[in-house]
Structure formats: C-alpha cells, structure tokens
Coordinates of C-alpha atoms and ligand atoms in Angstrom, one line a residue:
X1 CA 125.0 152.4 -20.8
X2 CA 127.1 149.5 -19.1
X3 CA 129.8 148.2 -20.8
X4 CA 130.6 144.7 -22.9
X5 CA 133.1 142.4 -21.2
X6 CA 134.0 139.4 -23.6
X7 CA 136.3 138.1 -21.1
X8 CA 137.0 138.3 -17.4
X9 CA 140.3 138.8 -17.0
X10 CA 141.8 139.4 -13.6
X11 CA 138.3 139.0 -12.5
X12 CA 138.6 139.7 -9.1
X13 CA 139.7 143.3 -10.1
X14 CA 137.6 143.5 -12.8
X15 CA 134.7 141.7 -12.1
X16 CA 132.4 144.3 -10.0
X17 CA 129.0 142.7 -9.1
X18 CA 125.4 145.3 -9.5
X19 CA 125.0 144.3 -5.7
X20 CA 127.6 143.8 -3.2
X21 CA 128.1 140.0 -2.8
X22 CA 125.3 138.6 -4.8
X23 CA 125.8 137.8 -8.8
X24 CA 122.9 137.4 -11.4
X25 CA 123.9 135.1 -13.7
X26 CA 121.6 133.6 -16.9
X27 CA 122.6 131.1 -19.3
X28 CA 120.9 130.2 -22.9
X29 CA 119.7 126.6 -21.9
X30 CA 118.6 123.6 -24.6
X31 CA 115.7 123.6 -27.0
X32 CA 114.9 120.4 -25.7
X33 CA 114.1 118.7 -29.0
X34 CA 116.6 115.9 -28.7
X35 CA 119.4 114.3 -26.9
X36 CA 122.0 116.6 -25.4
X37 CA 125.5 116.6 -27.3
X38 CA 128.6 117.8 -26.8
X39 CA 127.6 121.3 -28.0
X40 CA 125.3 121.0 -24.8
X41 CA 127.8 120.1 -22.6
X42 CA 130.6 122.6 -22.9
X43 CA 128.3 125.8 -22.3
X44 CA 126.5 123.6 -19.4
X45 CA 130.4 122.7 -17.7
X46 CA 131.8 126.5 -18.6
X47 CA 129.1 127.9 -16.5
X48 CA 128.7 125.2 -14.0
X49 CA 133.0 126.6 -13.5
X50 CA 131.8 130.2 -13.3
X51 CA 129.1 129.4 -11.0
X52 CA 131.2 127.3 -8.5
X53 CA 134.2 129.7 -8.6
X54 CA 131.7 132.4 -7.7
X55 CA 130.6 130.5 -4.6
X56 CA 134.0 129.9 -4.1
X57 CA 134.9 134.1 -4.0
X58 CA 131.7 133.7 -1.4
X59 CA 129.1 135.6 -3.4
X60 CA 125.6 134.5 -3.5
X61 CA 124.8 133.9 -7.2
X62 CA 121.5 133.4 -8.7
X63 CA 121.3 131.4 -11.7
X64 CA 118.7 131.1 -14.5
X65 CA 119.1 128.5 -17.1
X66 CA 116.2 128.4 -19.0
X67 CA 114.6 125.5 -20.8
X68 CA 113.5 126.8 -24.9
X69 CA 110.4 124.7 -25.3
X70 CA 108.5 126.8 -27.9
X71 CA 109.3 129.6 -30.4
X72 CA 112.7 128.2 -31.8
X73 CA 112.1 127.4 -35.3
X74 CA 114.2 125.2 -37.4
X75 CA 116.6 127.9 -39.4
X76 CA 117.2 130.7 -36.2
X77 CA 115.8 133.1 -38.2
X78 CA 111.8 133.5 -38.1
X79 CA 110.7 130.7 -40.7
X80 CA 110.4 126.6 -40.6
X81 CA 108.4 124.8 -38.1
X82 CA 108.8 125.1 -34.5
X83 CA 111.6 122.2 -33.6
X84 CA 109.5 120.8 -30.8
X85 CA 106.2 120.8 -32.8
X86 CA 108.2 119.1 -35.3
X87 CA 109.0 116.2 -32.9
X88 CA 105.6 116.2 -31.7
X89 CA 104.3 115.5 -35.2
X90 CA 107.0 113.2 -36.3
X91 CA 106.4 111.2 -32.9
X92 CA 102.8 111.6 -33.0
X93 CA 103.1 112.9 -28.8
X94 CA 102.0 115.7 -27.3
X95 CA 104.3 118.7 -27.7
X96 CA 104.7 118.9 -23.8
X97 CA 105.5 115.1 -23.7
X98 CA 108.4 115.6 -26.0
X99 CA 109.2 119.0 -24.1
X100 CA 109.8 116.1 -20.5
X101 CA 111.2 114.0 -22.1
X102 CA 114.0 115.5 -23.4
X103 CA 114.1 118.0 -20.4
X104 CA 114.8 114.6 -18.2
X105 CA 117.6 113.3 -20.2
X106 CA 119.0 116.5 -20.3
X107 CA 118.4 116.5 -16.5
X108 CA 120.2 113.0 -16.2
X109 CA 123.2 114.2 -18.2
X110 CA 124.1 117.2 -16.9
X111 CA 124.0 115.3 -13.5
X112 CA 126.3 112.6 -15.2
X113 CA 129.0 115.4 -15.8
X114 CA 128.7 116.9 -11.9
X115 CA 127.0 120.2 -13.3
X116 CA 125.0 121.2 -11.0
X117 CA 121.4 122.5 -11.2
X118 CA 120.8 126.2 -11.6
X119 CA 118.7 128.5 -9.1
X120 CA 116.0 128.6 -11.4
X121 CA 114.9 127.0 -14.5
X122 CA 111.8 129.0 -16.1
X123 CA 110.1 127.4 -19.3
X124 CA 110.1 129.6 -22.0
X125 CA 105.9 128.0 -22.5
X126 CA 105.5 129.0 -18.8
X127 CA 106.2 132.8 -19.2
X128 CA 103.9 133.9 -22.4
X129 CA 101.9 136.4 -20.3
X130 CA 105.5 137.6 -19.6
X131 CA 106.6 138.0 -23.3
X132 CA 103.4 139.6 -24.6
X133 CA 103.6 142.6 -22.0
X134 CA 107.5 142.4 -23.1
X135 CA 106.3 143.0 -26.4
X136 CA 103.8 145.8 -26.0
X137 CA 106.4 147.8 -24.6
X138 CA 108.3 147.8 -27.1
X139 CA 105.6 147.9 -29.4
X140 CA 104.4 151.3 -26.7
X141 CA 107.8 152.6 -27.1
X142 CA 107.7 152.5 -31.1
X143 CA 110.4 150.1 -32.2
X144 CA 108.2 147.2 -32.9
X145 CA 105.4 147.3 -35.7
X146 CA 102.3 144.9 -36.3
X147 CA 102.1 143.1 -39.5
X148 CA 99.3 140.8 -40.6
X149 CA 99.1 140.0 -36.9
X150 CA 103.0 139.4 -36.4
X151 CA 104.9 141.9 -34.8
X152 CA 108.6 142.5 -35.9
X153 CA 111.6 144.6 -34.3
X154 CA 111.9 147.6 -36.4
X155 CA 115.7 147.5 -36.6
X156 CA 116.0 150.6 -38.4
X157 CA 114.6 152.8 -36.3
X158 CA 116.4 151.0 -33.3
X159 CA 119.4 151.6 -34.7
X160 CA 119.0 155.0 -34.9
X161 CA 118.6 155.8 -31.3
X162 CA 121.1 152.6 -30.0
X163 CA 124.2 150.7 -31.5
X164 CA 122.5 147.7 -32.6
X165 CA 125.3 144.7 -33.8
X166 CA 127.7 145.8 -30.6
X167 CA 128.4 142.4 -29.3
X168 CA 128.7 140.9 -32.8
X169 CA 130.9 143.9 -34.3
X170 CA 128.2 143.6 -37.4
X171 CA 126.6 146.8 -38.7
X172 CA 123.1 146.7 -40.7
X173 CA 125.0 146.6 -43.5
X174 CA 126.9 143.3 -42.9
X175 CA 123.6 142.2 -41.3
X176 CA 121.4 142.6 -44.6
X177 CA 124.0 141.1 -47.1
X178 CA 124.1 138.7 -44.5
X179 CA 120.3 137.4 -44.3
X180 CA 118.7 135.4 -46.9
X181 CA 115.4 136.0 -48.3
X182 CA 113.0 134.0 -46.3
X183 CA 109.6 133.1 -46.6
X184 CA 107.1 136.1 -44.8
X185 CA 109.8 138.4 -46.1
X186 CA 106.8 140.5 -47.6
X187 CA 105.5 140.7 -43.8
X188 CA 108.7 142.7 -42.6
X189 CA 109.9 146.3 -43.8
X190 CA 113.4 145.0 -43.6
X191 CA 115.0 141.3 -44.3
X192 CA 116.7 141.9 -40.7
X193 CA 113.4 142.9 -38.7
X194 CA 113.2 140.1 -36.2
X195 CA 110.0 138.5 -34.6
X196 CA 108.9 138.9 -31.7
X197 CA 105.8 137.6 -32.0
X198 CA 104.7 135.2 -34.4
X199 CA 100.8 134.6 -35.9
X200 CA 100.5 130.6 -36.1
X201 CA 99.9 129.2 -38.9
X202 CA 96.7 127.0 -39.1
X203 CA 99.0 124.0 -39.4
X204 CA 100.6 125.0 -36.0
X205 CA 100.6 123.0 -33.1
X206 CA 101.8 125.2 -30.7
X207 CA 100.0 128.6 -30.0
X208 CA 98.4 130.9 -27.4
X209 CA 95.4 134.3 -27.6
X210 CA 97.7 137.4 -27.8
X211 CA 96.4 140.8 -28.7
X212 CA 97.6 140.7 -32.0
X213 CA 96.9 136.9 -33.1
X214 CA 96.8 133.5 -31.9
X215 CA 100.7 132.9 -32.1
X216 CA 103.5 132.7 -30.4
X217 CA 106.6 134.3 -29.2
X218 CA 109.8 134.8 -31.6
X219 CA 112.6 132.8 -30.0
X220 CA 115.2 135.5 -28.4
X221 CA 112.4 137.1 -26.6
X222 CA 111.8 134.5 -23.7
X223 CA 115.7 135.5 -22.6
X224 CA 114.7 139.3 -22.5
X225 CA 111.6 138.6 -20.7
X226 CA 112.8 135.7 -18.6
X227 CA 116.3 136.8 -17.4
X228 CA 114.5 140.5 -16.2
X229 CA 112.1 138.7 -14.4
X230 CA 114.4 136.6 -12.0
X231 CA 117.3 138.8 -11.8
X232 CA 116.0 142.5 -12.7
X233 CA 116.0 144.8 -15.7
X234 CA 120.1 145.3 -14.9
X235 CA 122.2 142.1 -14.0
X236 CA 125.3 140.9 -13.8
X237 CA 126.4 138.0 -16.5
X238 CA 124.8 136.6 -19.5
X239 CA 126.2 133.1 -21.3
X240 CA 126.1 131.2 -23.8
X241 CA 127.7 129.4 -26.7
X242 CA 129.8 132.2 -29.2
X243 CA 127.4 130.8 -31.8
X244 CA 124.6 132.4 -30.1
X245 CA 125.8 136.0 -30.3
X246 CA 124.1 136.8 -33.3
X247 CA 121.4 136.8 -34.1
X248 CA 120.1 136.0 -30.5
X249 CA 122.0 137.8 -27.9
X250 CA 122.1 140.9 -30.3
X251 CA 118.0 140.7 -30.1
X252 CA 118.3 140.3 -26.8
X253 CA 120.6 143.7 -26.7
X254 CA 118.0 145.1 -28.7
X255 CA 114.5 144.2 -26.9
X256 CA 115.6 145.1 -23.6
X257 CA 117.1 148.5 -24.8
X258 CA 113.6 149.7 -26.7
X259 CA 112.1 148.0 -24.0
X260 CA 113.6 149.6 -21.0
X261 CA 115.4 152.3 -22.4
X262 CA 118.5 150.4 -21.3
X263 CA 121.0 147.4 -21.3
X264 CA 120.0 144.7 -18.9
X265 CA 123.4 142.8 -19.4
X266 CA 126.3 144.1 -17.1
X267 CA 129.0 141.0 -18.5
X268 CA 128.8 139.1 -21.8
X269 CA 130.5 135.5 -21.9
X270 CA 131.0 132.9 -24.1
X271 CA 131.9 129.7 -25.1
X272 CA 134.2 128.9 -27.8
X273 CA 132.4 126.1 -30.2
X274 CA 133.8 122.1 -30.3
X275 CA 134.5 121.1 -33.7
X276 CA 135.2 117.5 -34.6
X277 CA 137.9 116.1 -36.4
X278 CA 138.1 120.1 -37.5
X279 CA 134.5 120.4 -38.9
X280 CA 131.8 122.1 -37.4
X281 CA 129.3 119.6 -35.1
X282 CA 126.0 119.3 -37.6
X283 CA 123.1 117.3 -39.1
X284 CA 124.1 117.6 -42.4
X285 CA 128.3 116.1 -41.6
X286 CA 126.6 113.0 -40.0
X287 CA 129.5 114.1 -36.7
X288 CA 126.3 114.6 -34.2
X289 CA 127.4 112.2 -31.5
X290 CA 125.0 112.5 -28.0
X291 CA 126.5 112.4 -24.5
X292 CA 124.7 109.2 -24.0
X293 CA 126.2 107.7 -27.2
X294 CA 129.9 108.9 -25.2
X295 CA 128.9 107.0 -22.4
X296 CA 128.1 103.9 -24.4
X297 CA 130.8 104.3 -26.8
X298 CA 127.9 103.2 -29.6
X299 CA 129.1 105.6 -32.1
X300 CA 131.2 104.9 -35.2
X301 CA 133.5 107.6 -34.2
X302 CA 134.0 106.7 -30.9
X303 CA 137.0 103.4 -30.1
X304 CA 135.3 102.9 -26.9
X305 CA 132.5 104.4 -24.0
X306 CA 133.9 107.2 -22.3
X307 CA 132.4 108.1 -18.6
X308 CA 131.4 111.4 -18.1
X309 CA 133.9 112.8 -16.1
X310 CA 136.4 112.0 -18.8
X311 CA 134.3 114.1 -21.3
X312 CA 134.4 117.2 -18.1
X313 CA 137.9 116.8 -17.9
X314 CA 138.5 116.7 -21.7
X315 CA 136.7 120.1 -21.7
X316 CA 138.5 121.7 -19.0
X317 CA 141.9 121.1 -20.3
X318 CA 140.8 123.6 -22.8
X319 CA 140.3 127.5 -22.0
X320 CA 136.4 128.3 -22.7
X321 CA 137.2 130.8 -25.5
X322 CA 139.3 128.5 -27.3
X323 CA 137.8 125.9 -29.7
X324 CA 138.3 122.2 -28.9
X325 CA 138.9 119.7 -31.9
X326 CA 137.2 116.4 -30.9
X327 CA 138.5 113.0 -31.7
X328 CA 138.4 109.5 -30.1
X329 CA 142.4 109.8 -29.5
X330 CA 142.2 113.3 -27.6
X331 CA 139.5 111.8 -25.1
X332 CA 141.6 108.6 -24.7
X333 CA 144.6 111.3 -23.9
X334 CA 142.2 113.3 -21.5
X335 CA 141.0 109.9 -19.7
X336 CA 144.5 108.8 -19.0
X337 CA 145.3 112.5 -17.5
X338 CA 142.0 111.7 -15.4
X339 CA 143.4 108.6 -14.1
X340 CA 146.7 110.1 -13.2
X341 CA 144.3 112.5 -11.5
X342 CA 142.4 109.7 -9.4
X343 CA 145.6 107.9 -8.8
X344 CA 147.5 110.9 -7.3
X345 CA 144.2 112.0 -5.2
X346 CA 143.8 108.7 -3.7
X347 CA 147.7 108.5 -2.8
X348 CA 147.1 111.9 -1.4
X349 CA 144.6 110.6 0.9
X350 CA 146.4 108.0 2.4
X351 CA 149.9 109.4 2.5
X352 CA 151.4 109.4 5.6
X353 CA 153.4 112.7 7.4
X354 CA 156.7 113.1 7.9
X355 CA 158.8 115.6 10.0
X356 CA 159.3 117.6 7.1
X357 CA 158.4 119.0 3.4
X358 CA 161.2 118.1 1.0
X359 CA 159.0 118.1 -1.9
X360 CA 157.8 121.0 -4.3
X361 CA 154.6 122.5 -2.9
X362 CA 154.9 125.8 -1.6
X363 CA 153.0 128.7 -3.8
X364 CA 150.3 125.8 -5.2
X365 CA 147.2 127.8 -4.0
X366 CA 148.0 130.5 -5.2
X367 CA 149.0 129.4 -8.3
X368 CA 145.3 127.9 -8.9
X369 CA 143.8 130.8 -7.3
X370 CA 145.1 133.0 -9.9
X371 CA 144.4 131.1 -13.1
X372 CA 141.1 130.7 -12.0
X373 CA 141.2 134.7 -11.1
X374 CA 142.4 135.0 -14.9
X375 CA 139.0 134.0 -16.6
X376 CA 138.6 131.1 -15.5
X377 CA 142.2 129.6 -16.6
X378 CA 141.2 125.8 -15.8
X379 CA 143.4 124.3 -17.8
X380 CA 146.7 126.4 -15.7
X381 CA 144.7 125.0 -12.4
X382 CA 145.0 121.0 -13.6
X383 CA 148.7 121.5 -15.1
X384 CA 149.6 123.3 -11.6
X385 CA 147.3 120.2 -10.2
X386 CA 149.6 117.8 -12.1
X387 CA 152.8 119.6 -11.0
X388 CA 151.6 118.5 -7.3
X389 CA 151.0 115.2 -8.3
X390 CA 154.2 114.4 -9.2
X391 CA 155.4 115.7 -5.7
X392 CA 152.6 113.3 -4.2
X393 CA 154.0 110.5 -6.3
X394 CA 157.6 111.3 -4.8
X395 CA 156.3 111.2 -1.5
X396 CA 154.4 107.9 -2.0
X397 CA 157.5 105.9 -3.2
X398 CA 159.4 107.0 -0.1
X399 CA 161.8 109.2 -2.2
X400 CA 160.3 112.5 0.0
X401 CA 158.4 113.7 2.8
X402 CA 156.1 115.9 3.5
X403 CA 154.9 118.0 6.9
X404 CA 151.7 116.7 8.5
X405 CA 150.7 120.9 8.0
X406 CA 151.6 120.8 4.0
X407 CA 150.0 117.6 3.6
X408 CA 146.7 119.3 5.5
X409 CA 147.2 121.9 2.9
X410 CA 148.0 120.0 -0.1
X411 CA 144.5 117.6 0.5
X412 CA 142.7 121.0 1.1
X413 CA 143.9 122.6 -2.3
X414 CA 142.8 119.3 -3.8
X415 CA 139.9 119.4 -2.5
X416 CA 139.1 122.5 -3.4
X417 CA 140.3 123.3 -6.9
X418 CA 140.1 119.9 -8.2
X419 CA 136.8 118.4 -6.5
X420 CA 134.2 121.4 -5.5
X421 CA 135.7 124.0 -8.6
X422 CA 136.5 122.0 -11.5
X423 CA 133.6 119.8 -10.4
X424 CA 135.7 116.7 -10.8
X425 CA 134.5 113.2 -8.6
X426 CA 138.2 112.3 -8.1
X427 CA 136.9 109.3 -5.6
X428 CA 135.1 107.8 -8.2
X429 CA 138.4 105.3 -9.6
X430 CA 139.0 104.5 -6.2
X431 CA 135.4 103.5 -5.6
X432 CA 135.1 101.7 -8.7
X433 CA 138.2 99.9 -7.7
X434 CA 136.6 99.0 -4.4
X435 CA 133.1 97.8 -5.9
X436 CA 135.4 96.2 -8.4
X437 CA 137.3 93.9 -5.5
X438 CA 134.4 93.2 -3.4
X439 CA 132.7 91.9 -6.8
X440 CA 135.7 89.4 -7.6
X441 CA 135.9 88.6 -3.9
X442 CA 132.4 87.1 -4.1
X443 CA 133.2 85.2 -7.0
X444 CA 136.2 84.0 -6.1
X445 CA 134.0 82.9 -2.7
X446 CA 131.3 81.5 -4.7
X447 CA 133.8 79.4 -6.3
X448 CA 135.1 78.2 -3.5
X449 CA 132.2 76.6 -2.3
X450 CA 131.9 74.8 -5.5
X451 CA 135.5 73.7 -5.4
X452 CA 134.5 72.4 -1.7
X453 CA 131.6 70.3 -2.8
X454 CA 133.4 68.4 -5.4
X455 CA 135.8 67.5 -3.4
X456 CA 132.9 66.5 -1.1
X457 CA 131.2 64.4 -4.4
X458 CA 128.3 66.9 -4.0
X459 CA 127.8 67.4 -7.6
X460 CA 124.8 68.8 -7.4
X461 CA 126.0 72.0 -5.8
X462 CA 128.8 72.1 -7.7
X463 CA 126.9 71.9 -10.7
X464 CA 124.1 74.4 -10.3
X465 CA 127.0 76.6 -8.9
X466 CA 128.6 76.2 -12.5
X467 CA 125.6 76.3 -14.6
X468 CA 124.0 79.5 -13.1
X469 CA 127.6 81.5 -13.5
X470 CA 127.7 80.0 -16.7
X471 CA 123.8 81.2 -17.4
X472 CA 124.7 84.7 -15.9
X473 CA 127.3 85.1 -18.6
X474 CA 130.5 83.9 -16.7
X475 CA 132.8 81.2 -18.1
X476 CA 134.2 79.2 -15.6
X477 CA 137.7 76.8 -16.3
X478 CA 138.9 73.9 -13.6
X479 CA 142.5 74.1 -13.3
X480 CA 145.0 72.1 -11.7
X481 CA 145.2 74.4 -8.9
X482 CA 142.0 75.1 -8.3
X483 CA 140.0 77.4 -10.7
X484 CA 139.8 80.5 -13.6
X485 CA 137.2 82.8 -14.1
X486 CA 136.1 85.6 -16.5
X487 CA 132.9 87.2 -18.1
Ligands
ZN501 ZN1 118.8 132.8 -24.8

C-alpha cells in the first residue's frame, strides 16, 4: 500500500518519483458548464507551480488535466440532472456545443494567467469504453452490485477488505450521518454506495449502450479510469481543490483499490479553498465572480478590472494549503506588489555594473530554492524576491553597486524564480509602457500636423484631423501653446 502525503515538505528529500526522473501528475480539471472563476483558477495556478518547479528539478512530468463533460450531476452525490445537459436544455444547444464552448473560454483563461497547458487533456465523454471495462472489474472483483440497471460501489464490503475514508479521516459512520436521503435511495443497499454507472433516465440527454443499461458513468469514475490510462495503475501525484477530497477522491481511492487490488495514487495534494469577504464562493451568496468579470472589473464587487497576472500574483502570495479571503482591497494590495515587481525587474535589466557588490545579495538562490523545496513556499520566494528589489532599487539610485558577475546572477535568479517558476510575465508593465508611449507619440504627431495646417489656413485638414479624433472618442482643446489631448 503506498502511502498518503498531504504535503510535500522538504520535497526534494521527500518527494521520491515511481520512475527515476519522470513524474505522473493528474489534476481534477472543470466541468465545463460555465465560465471559469476564481475557484478554477487557484487549483489551475497551484499545479501550473508544481508542474514548472518539477521541470525546474529536471524531471520529465506528464500531466493529465482532464475536462468533466458528462456524469457530474448537480448535487455531487448521484441525483439531479447532469450540469451540462442542463445547459444544453436551458440554451437549447447541443450538449457538445456547450461542452466547446466553455472548454475554449476555459482555454483562453488559463492562458490569460500564464498556466500552461497540460501533457494531455482526455474528455471524460471520450473514454466511456474505458469506464465500462473500469466498472466490470470491479463489478468481476465483487465490490460493485447491479441495480435496476445501475451499478453502485458496495462500500460495505469494500470497507471490509480496505480503509475506505483514509484521505478524508471519515469512517462509514461519519459518512452515513453525513449523507442525506436522496432520490434512487431505494436503488442502493446503503445511503453511501456510490455510482458508478448510472441508467439514464428517458428525460436524459446524455447517454451511451453499456451492458447494464443505456446510461452513463457516475462522476469520480472518469479520474480512476482516465488517470490509469495515461500514467499507469501506480503514479506519482494526484490534485485538486481540498473540496474534492470527499466524496470524489475517496471514490477514486476506492475504485482503483477493488479494481486493481491497489492504490494508484503515490502523492495526494490539495488546494486550500478562496473564500470571499469570509464566505464560501457559491450560487446561493450571489459572491460568484468569473475571471473574465476580473478582467473587466464588471462586477459589483470589484472597484476596478484587474489583469490576470494580478489575480496569479494575488494567489501566490498565499501558501496553497492556506485559504485566501478575497476582497477588492487585497487584489489592489497584490497589484501594487506586482508593479513593484515589474518596476524592480525592468531596473534590473538595464542596471549597469560596477567594480563591486555593496548591496545585499549573496544567499538569494538559495533562499528561493528552498522555499520552493518546502512545498512549494511561493509566497517565501516573492518576499526573498522583494528583499532583492530593494537592493536593485539601491543600486539604481546610485547609492550602491553591484559586480557585472552578481548582476549576471541576480537577472538569472529573476529570471528563474520569478518569470519561468512563479509563471509571472514581469515584461509586461514595461511593454505596456512602451505601446503606451508610441501610442501618445502618434497623437501628439497627428496633432502636430493639424497645428501646422492652421497655421498654414488649411482648415480643411485641420478640421477632418479634429473631427475624426473627436469621432474616435478623443477630445481635443487649443491652447495658447499649442494643444491638449485626452480620451
Ligand atoms: Zn477528478
């Protein structure tokens, strides 16, 4: 049996990979039913952290993120509609249409906050074959039973041979006080046997030929059957929001055991949960706010858009196990860290050397090294990022020098820890800034040429100059000097 790790810590002693220098790695990805929200993104930029530190150590990882396009109905448990058949009805669209849809917004998101895309991304639609031979064996083994053409985990009996509730800490006992009487209750021996396949109701959209009925599969199976398939029945992590511990990474625990007689998972992590303004991100508080809505700042919660790299930084300064509080004030905090980022980055890059290092520097790898090494400290790599800032900022206003072979260093720890681990586009200010002046330069030009035809009488020019700024939104003012712009 391979053991549970919550937490990686001194990970390059602990953390011992199934195969010398290659890591497995799957992550519970979106039911893409809807717009991604900030409960998508912190899982999404926890992992992307993992997965870039591991390719930092040099291993070669492999990394599943699946996409949960059928089977996940609206109350976890086994009862509701399916959430995407839901949308499909409500939207009158093909369940598959809403399926892209969503998938490409998620797609566009995650590349907004520099996460990058995983190995593979398997469809949870696109493996049923898969999931039905999952199921007979564990039907084959005897810890699943058929009922009215719905097959259910038989918990009991699983629980006699294996400790089922591990990761959570639950027992059955817990777990049955725990579950509410659902509909199809009558179907199941116990209230917490779980699906793993469902008969489809004649009102359901969404179902394929099995040999028990035409159905489909219960929601944690995909991850048993999907993460075995690309990485093998043993691998090396398993992710995922805290949220999803139980039920569905307990299930997970569970099929793959009475499946193949053993644990599949070598590493357990998760993500701590964002709250906001301390309550729990739901429907039912009205606190749902969608990256895209961050972006546009079109949110009553929200005093203003905030880029995405603002929102990745505002996640970082946080350890993933601990929660995050969310509130309009804390991202303004975390955007003005940001910009004392950018600012010190693009100093960095055009500071000059001098014949020696009088500033604070020394040990600054290492000190980043080893809080990433202590599961995945990020927030200890930005405040030792910040303390090197402020000798960059000495150094820039002439009150310091620095070696040209520290200042090698110093952009090379930068680039590192800051750009290609934490995943941070530090360049972007400085672009901006440079779009920015080449944008008012052209103005300022256009205006010019106005300024010269009036002089010149040429009022035409000068007025369809005028008018068309004025049309595109710009308000233009004669001064005594000259002119004034603004949009
Ligand atoms: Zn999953």
């Amino acid at each position: 049996m391979l053991e549970i790790y919550n937490s990686l810590t001194r990970f390059k002693e602990t953390f011992k990979p199934l195969h010398e220098g290659h890591v497995g790695m799957y992550v519970c990805g979106p039911t893409v039913y809807g717009d991604a929200h900030l409960g998508h993104a912190r899982p999404a930029i926890t992992f992307d952290l993992l997965y870039r530190y591991l390719m930092y150590l040099g291993y070669k990882v492999r990394y599943v993120r699946n996409i949960t396009d059928v089977g996940h109905l609206e109350h976890d448990a086994d009862e509701g509609e399916d959430k995407i058949a839901k949308k499909a009805r409500l939207e009158q669209l093909e369940p598959m249409e809403v399926v892209q849809f969503y998938t490409n917004r998620y797609h566009r998101d995650m590349s907004a906050l520099n996460v990058l895309p995983p190995s593979i991304e398997p469809h949870a639609s696109g493996h049923i074959i898969e999931q039905i031979a999952f199921v007979q064996k564990i039907l084959d083994k005897g810890y699943a039973y058929v009922s009215n053409g719905s097959v259910y985990m038989d918990v009991e009996k699983y629980a006699k041979d294996y400790p089922y509730g591990k990761l959570s800490g639950r027992n059955l006992n817990d777990i049955v006080t725990e579950t509410r009487e659902l509909d199809g209750q009558d179907e199941k021996k116990h209230s917490y046997d779980f699906a793993l396949w469902k008969k489809a109701a004649p009102e359901h959209i969404m179902h394929w030929p099995s040999p028990w009925s035409e159905g489909f599969p219960g929601w944690h199976m995909e991850c048993s059957t999907m993460g075995t398939k690309y990485l093998g029945e043993k691998f090396d992590i398993h992710g995922g929001g805290l949220d999803l511990i139980f039920p569905h990474h307990e299930a997970e625990i569970a099929q793959s055991c009475a499946a193949l007689g053993h644990e599949s998972v070598h590493y357990w992590m998760h993500n701590n949960m964002i709250t906001i303004a301390g309550k729990k991100m739901g429907k039912s508080y009205n606190n749902f706010i969608t990256l895209e809505q961050f972006f546009s700042g079109n949110h009553p919660l929200l005093s203003k858009p905030f880029g995405p790299m603002v929102i990745r930084f505002f996640i970082l300064q946080a350890h993933y196990r601990s929660t995050v509080d969310f509130s309009s004030e804390a991202l303004e905090a975390a955007e003005k860290g940001l910009q004392r980022m950018q600012e010190a980055y693009a100093r960095l890059l055009k500071l000059q050397a001098g014949k020696e290092t009088t500033v604070e520097v020394a040990g600054l790898r290492q000190r980043c090294q080893e809080a990433m090494d202590d599961d995945l400290n990020s927030p200890f790599v930005i405040a030792a990022l910040f303390d090197s800032a402020r000798a960059i900022n000495t150094v820039w206003d002439g009150k310091g020098t620095i070696s040209e072979a520290d200042l090698a260093e110093l952009r090379e720890i930068w680039k590192t820890f800051a750009i290609d681990i934490l995943g941070l586009r530090l360049e972007e200010q400085g672009a901006g800034d440079d779009k920015m002046k080449a944008f008012n330069g052209a103005i300022d030009l256009l205006l010019g040429i106005r300024l010269q035809a009036k002089q010149n009488k040429d009022w035409q020019t000068s007025d369809k100059i005028r008018n068309e700024l004025t049309a595109l939104g710009f308000q233009v003012k004669d001064t005594k000097d000259g002119f004034e712009w603004s949009i």
